[in-house]
Amino acid sequence: MNDDEAEHFEMYLEDTEQQIDALCEALKFWQQDPAGEAWRRESLRLLHAMEGAAGAMEFESVRGLTQCLNRQFNRVGSPNEPIDPLAMDRLLRGVHFLRVCNERLRAGKSLDTAAELMDQLRAAQQ
């Protein structure tokens, strides 16, 4: 990895860590105020940013998961949908997986896939 790539990689990790923390806060807010709209808009913005950054860095497992989470947030956050504890669990597991991905990347390890979680997210959208 050359110096520019290393700098972009470090920026990716730092930005993503901040976005994951902000996403955790949005989930807490959702649990406290399920009718609020601000948490959903912010969550979707964060996930979209993480998806784009992961795509640019070619971290396909992260990009694919953020896409699925984005759809899940959009669906369960709509005004006509009640908060489903199973949906919240899937979202929390997705956020945890993103955090683990960053930890693995920082440690120089390869990324795991989120295939099982992504299948569950996709199934819930049907």
Coordinates of N, CA, C and O in Angstrom, one line a residue:
M1 N 0.9 -1.2 0.0 CA 0.0 0.0 0.0 C 0.9 1.2 0.0 O 1.8 1.4 0.9
N2 N 0.7 2.1 -1.0 CA 1.5 3.4 -1.0 C 1.0 4.4 0.0 O 0.0 4.1 0.7
D3 N 1.7 5.5 0.1 CA 1.3 6.5 1.2 C -0.1 7.0 1.0 O -0.8 7.2 1.9
D4 N -0.5 7.3 -0.3 CA -1.8 7.8 -0.5 C -2.9 6.8 -0.2 O -3.9 7.1 0.4
E5 N -2.7 5.6 -0.6 CA -3.6 4.5 -0.2 C -3.7 4.3 1.3 O -4.8 4.1 1.8
A6 N -2.6 4.4 2.0 CA -2.6 4.2 3.4 C -3.3 5.4 4.1 O -4.1 5.2 5.1
E7 N -3.2 6.6 3.6 CA -3.9 7.7 4.1 C -5.4 7.6 3.9 O -6.2 7.8 4.8
H8 N -5.8 7.2 2.7 CA -7.2 7.0 2.4 C -7.8 5.8 3.3 O -8.9 5.9 3.8
F9 N -7.0 4.8 3.5 CA -7.5 3.7 4.3 C -7.7 4.2 5.7 O -8.7 3.9 6.4
E10 N -6.8 4.9 6.3 CA -6.9 5.4 7.7 C -8.1 6.4 7.8 O -8.9 6.3 8.7
M11 N -8.3 7.2 6.8 CA -9.4 8.1 6.8 C -10.7 7.3 6.7 O -11.7 7.7 7.4
Y12 N -10.8 6.3 5.9 CA -11.9 5.4 5.8 C -12.3 4.9 7.2 O -13.4 4.9 7.7
L13 N -11.3 4.3 7.9 CA -11.5 3.7 9.2 C -12.0 4.7 10.2 O -12.9 4.5 10.9
E14 N -11.4 5.9 10.2 CA -11.8 6.9 11.2 C -13.2 7.4 10.9 O -14.0 7.5 11.8
D15 N -13.5 7.7 9.6 CA -14.8 8.2 9.3 C -15.9 7.1 9.6 O -17.0 7.4 10.1
T16 N -15.6 5.9 9.2 CA -16.6 4.8 9.5 C -16.8 4.6 11.0 O -17.9 4.4 11.4
E17 N -15.7 4.7 11.8 CA -15.9 4.5 13.2 C -16.9 5.6 13.8 O -17.7 5.3 14.6
Q18 N -16.7 6.8 13.3 CA -17.6 7.9 13.7 C -19.0 7.7 13.3 O -19.9 7.9 14.0
Q19 N -19.1 7.2 12.0 CA -20.5 7.0 11.5 C -21.2 5.8 12.2 O -22.4 5.9 12.5
I20 N -20.4 4.8 12.6 CA -21.0 3.7 13.4 C -21.4 4.2 14.7 O -22.5 3.8 15.2
D21 N -20.6 5.0 15.4 CA -21.0 5.6 16.7 C -22.3 6.4 16.5 O -23.2 6.3 17.4
A22 N -22.4 7.2 15.5 CA -23.6 8.0 15.3 C -24.8 7.2 15.0 O -25.9 7.5 15.4
L23 N -24.6 6.1 14.3 CA -25.7 5.2 14.0 C -26.2 4.5 15.2 O -27.4 4.4 15.4
C24 N -25.3 4.2 16.1 CA -25.7 3.6 17.4 C -26.6 4.6 18.2 O -27.6 4.3 18.8
E25 N -26.2 5.9 18.2 CA -27.0 6.9 18.8 C -28.3 7.1 18.2 O -29.3 7.3 18.9
A26 N -28.4 7.0 16.8 CA -29.7 7.0 16.1 C -30.6 5.9 16.6 O -31.8 6.1 16.8
L27 N -30.0 4.7 16.7 CA -30.8 3.6 17.2 C -31.4 3.8 18.6 O -32.5 3.5 18.9
K28 N -30.5 4.3 19.5 CA -31.0 4.7 20.8 C -32.1 5.7 20.8 O -33.1 5.5 21.5
F29 N -32.0 6.7 19.9 CA -33.0 7.7 19.8 C -34.3 7.1 19.3 O -35.4 7.4 19.7
W30 N -34.2 6.1 18.3 CA -35.4 5.5 17.8 C -36.1 4.7 18.9 O -37.3 4.8 18.9
Q31 N -35.4 4.1 19.7 CA -36.0 3.3 20.8 C -36.7 4.2 21.8 O -37.7 3.9 22.3
Q32 N -36.2 5.5 22.0 CA -36.8 6.4 22.9 C -37.9 7.2 22.3 O -38.9 7.5 22.9
D33 N -37.9 7.4 21.0 CA -38.9 8.2 20.3 C -39.2 7.6 18.9 O -38.8 8.0 17.9
P34 N -40.0 6.5 18.9 CA -40.2 5.7 17.7 C -41.0 6.6 16.6 O -40.9 6.2 15.4
A35 N -41.7 7.6 17.0 CA -42.4 8.4 16.0 C -41.5 9.5 15.4 O -41.9 10.1 14.4
G36 N -40.3 9.7 15.9 CA -39.4 10.7 15.4 C -38.9 10.4 14.0 O -38.6 9.3 13.7
E37 N -38.8 11.4 13.2 CA -38.3 11.3 11.8 C -36.8 11.6 11.7 O -36.2 11.1 10.8
A38 N -36.3 12.4 12.5 CA -34.9 12.8 12.4 C -33.9 11.6 12.5 O -32.9 11.6 11.7
W39 N -34.2 10.7 13.4 CA -33.3 9.5 13.5 C -33.2 8.7 12.2 O -32.2 8.2 11.8
R40 N -34.4 8.6 11.5 CA -34.4 7.8 10.3 C -33.6 8.5 9.2 O -32.8 7.8 8.5
R41 N -33.8 9.8 9.0 CA -33.1 10.5 8.0 C -31.6 10.4 8.3 O -30.8 10.2 7.3
E42 N -31.2 10.6 9.5 CA -29.8 10.6 9.8 C -29.2 9.2 9.6 O -28.1 9.0 9.1
S43 N -29.9 8.2 10.0 CA -29.5 6.8 9.8 C -29.3 6.5 8.4 O -28.3 5.9 8.0
L44 N -30.3 6.9 7.6 CA -30.2 6.6 6.1 C -29.0 7.4 5.5 O -28.2 6.8 4.7
R45 N -28.7 8.6 6.0 CA -27.6 9.4 5.5 C -26.3 8.7 5.8 O -25.4 8.5 5.0
L46 N -26.2 8.2 7.1 CA -25.0 7.6 7.6 C -24.7 6.3 6.8 O -23.6 6.0 6.3
L47 N -25.7 5.5 6.6 CA -25.6 4.2 5.9 C -25.2 4.4 4.4 O -24.4 3.7 3.9
H48 N -25.8 5.4 3.8 CA -25.5 5.8 2.4 C -24.0 6.2 2.3 O -23.3 5.8 1.4
A49 N -23.6 7.0 3.3 CA -22.1 7.4 3.3 C -21.2 6.2 3.4 O -20.2 6.1 2.8
M50 N -21.6 5.3 4.4 CA -20.7 4.2 4.6 C -20.7 3.2 3.4 O -19.7 2.7 3.0
E51 N -21.9 3.1 2.7 CA -22.0 2.3 1.5 C -21.1 2.8 0.4 O -20.3 2.1 -0.2
G52 N -21.1 4.1 0.2 CA -20.3 4.7 -0.8 C -18.8 4.6 -0.5 O -18.0 4.3 -1.4
A53 N -18.4 4.8 0.7 CA -17.0 4.7 1.1 C -16.5 3.3 1.0 O -15.4 3.0 0.5
A54 N -17.3 2.3 1.4 CA -17.0 0.9 1.3 C -16.8 0.5 -0.2 O -15.9 -0.2 -0.5
G55 N -17.7 1.0 -1.0 CA -17.6 0.7 -2.4 C -16.3 1.3 -3.0 O -15.7 0.6 -3.8
A56 N -16.0 2.5 -2.6 CA -14.8 3.1 -3.1 C -13.5 2.4 -2.7 O -12.6 2.3 -3.4
M57 N -13.6 1.8 -1.5 CA -12.4 1.1 -1.0 C -12.5 -0.4 -1.4 O -11.6 -1.2 -1.1
E58 N -13.6 -0.8 -2.1 CA -13.8 -2.2 -2.6 C -13.9 -3.2 -1.4 O -13.5 -4.3 -1.5
F59 N -14.6 -2.8 -0.4 CA -14.9 -3.7 0.7 C -16.4 -4.1 0.5 O -17.3 -3.6 1.0
E60 N -16.5 -5.1 -0.4 CA -17.8 -5.5 -0.8 C -18.7 -6.1 0.3 O -19.9 -5.9 0.2
S61 N -18.2 -6.8 1.2 CA -19.0 -7.3 2.3 C -19.6 -6.1 3.1 O -20.8 -6.2 3.5
V62 N -18.9 -5.1 3.3 CA -19.4 -3.9 4.1 C -20.4 -3.2 3.2 O -21.5 -2.8 3.7
R63 N -20.1 -3.0 1.9 CA -21.0 -2.3 1.0 C -22.3 -3.0 0.9 O -23.4 -2.4 1.0
G64 N -22.3 -4.3 0.7 CA -23.5 -5.1 0.6 C -24.3 -5.0 1.9 O -25.6 -4.9 1.8
L65 N -23.7 -5.1 3.0 CA -24.4 -5.1 4.3 C -25.0 -3.7 4.5 O -26.2 -3.6 4.9
T66 N -24.3 -2.6 4.2 CA -24.9 -1.3 4.4 C -26.1 -1.1 3.4 O -27.0 -0.4 3.8
Q67 N -26.1 -1.7 2.2 CA -27.2 -1.6 1.4 C -28.4 -2.3 2.0 O -29.5 -1.7 2.0
C68 N -28.2 -3.5 2.5 CA -29.3 -4.2 3.2 C -29.8 -3.4 4.4 O -31.0 -3.3 4.6
L69 N -28.9 -2.9 5.2 CA -29.3 -2.1 6.4 C -30.1 -0.9 6.0 O -31.1 -0.5 6.6
N70 N -29.7 -0.2 4.9 CA -30.3 1.0 4.4 C -31.8 0.6 4.1 O -32.7 1.3 4.5
R71 N -32.0 -0.5 3.4 CA -33.4 -0.9 3.0 C -34.2 -1.2 4.3 O -35.3 -0.9 4.4
Q72 N -33.5 -1.9 5.3 CA -34.2 -2.3 6.5 C -34.6 -1.0 7.3 O -35.7 -0.9 7.8
F73 N -33.7 -0.1 7.4 CA -34.0 1.2 8.1 C -35.1 1.9 7.4 O -36.0 2.4 8.1
N74 N -35.1 1.9 6.1 CA -36.1 2.6 5.4 C -37.5 2.0 5.6 O -38.5 2.7 5.8
R75 N -37.5 0.7 5.6 CA -38.8 0.0 5.8 C -39.3 0.1 7.2 O -40.5 0.5 7.4
V76 N -38.5 -0.2 8.2 CA -39.0 -0.2 9.5 C -39.1 1.2 10.1 O -39.8 1.4 11.1
G77 N -38.6 2.1 9.4 CA -38.7 3.5 9.9 C -39.8 4.3 9.3 O -40.0 5.4 9.6
S78 N -40.6 3.6 8.4 CA -41.7 4.3 7.8 C -42.8 4.5 8.8 O -43.0 3.7 9.7
P79 N -43.5 5.6 8.6 CA -44.6 5.9 9.6 C -45.6 4.8 9.8 O -46.2 4.7 10.9
N80 N -45.9 4.0 8.8 CA -46.9 3.0 8.9 C -46.4 1.7 9.5 O -47.2 0.7 9.6
E81 N -45.2 1.6 9.8 CA -44.6 0.3 10.3 C -44.3 0.5 11.8 O -43.7 1.4 12.3
P82 N -44.9 -0.5 12.6 CA -44.5 -0.5 14.0 C -43.1 -0.9 14.2 O -42.5 -1.6 13.4
I83 N -42.5 -0.6 15.4 CA -41.2 -1.0 15.7 C -41.2 -2.5 16.0 O -42.0 -3.0 16.9
D84 N -40.5 -3.3 15.3 CA -40.4 -4.7 15.4 C -39.2 -5.1 16.2 O -38.1 -4.7 15.7
P85 N -39.3 -5.7 17.4 CA -38.0 -6.1 18.1 C -37.1 -6.9 17.3 O -35.9 -6.8 17.4
L86 N -37.6 -7.8 16.4 CA -36.7 -8.6 15.5 C -36.0 -7.7 14.5 O -34.8 -7.9 14.3
A87 N -36.6 -6.7 14.0 CA -36.0 -5.7 13.1 C -34.9 -5.0 13.8 O -33.8 -4.8 13.3
M88 N -35.2 -4.6 15.0 CA -34.2 -3.8 15.8 C -33.0 -4.7 16.1 O -31.8 -4.3 16.0
D89 N -33.2 -6.0 16.4 CA -32.1 -6.9 16.6 C -31.3 -7.1 15.4 O -30.0 -7.1 15.4
R90 N -31.9 -7.2 14.2 CA -31.1 -7.3 12.9 C -30.3 -6.0 12.7 O -29.1 -6.1 12.3
L91 N -30.9 -4.9 13.0 CA -30.1 -3.6 12.8 C -29.0 -3.5 13.7 O -27.9 -3.2 13.3
L92 N -29.2 -3.9 15.0 CA -28.1 -3.9 16.0 C -27.0 -4.9 15.6 O -25.8 -4.6 15.7
R93 N -27.3 -6.0 15.1 CA -26.3 -7.0 14.7 C -25.6 -6.5 13.5 O -24.4 -6.7 13.3
G94 N -26.3 -5.8 12.6 CA -25.6 -5.2 11.4 C -24.6 -4.1 11.8 O -23.5 -4.1 11.3
V95 N -25.0 -3.3 12.8 CA -24.1 -2.3 13.3 C -22.9 -2.9 14.0 O -21.7 -2.5 13.8
H96 N -23.1 -4.0 14.7 CA -22.0 -4.7 15.4 C -21.1 -5.3 14.3 O -19.8 -5.2 14.5
F97 N -21.6 -5.8 13.3 CA -20.8 -6.4 12.2 C -19.9 -5.3 11.6 O -18.7 -5.6 11.3
L98 N -20.5 -4.2 11.4 CA -19.7 -3.1 10.8 C -18.5 -2.7 11.7 O -17.4 -2.4 11.2
R99 N -18.8 -2.7 13.0 CA -17.7 -2.3 13.9 C -16.6 -3.4 13.9 O -15.5 -3.1 13.9
V100 N -17.0 -4.7 13.8 CA -16.1 -5.8 13.8 C -15.2 -5.7 12.5 O -14.0 -5.9 12.5
C101 N -15.9 -5.3 11.4 CA -15.2 -5.1 10.1 C -14.1 -4.1 10.3 O -12.9 -4.3 9.9
N102 N -14.4 -3.0 10.9 CA -13.3 -1.9 11.1 C -12.2 -2.5 12.0 O -11.0 -2.2 11.7
E103 N -12.6 -3.2 13.0 CA -11.5 -3.7 13.9 C -10.6 -4.7 13.2 O -9.4 -4.7 13.3
R104 N -11.2 -5.5 12.3 CA -10.4 -6.5 11.5 C -9.5 -5.8 10.5 O -8.4 -6.1 10.4
L105 N -10.1 -4.8 9.9 CA -9.3 -4.0 8.9 C -8.1 -3.3 9.6 O -7.0 -3.3 9.1
R106 N -8.4 -2.7 10.8 CA -7.3 -2.0 11.5 C -6.2 -3.0 11.9 O -5.1 -2.7 12.0
A107 N -6.6 -4.2 12.2 CA -5.6 -5.3 12.6 C -5.0 -6.0 11.4 O -4.1 -6.9 11.6
G108 N -5.3 -5.5 10.2 CA -4.7 -6.1 9.0 C -5.3 -7.5 8.6 O -4.7 -8.2 7.9
K109 N -6.5 -7.8 9.2 CA -7.1 -9.1 8.9 C -8.1 -8.9 7.7 O -8.6 -7.8 7.4
S110 N -8.4 -10.0 7.1 CA -9.4 -10.0 6.0 C -10.8 -9.9 6.6 O -11.0 -10.2 7.8
L111 N -11.7 -9.4 5.8 CA -13.1 -9.3 6.3 C -13.9 -10.5 6.2 O -13.7 -11.3 5.3
D112 N -14.8 -10.7 7.1 CA -15.7 -11.8 7.1 C -16.9 -11.4 6.2 O -17.0 -10.2 5.9
T113 N -17.7 -12.4 5.8 CA -18.9 -12.0 5.1 C -20.1 -11.9 6.0 O -20.1 -12.5 7.1
A114 N -21.1 -11.2 5.6 CA -22.3 -11.0 6.4 C -23.4 -11.8 5.8 O -24.6 -11.3 5.8
A115 N -23.1 -12.9 5.1 CA -24.1 -13.5 4.2 C -25.4 -13.9 5.0 O -26.5 -13.7 4.6
E116 N -25.2 -14.5 6.2 CA -26.4 -15.0 6.9 C -27.2 -13.8 7.4 O -28.4 -13.8 7.2
L117 N -26.6 -12.7 7.9 CA -27.3 -11.5 8.3 C -28.0 -10.9 7.1 O -29.1 -10.5 7.2
M118 N -27.3 -10.8 6.0 CA -27.9 -10.2 4.8 C -29.1 -11.0 4.3 O -30.1 -10.4 3.9
D119 N -29.0 -12.3 4.4 CA -30.2 -13.1 4.0 C -31.3 -12.8 4.9 O -32.5 -12.7 4.5
Q120 N -31.1 -12.7 6.2 CA -32.2 -12.4 7.2 C -32.8 -11.0 6.9 O -34.0 -10.8 6.9
L121 N -31.9 -10.0 6.6 CA -32.4 -8.7 6.3 C -33.2 -8.7 5.0 O -34.3 -8.1 4.9
R122 N -32.8 -9.4 4.0 CA -33.5 -9.5 2.7 C -34.9 -10.2 2.9 O -35.9 -9.8 2.4
A123 N -34.8 -11.3 3.7 CA -36.1 -12.0 3.9 C -37.1 -11.2 4.7 O -38.3 -11.2 4.4
A124 N -36.6 -10.3 5.6 CA -37.5 -9.5 6.3 C -38.1 -8.4 5.5 O -39.2 -7.8 5.8
Q125 N -37.5 -8.1 4.3 CA -38.0 -7.0 3.5 C -39.1 -7.5 2.5 O -39.8 -6.8 1.9
Q126 N -39.3 -8.8 2.5 CA -40.4 -9.4 1.6 C -41.7 -9.5 2.3 O -41.9 -9.4 3.4

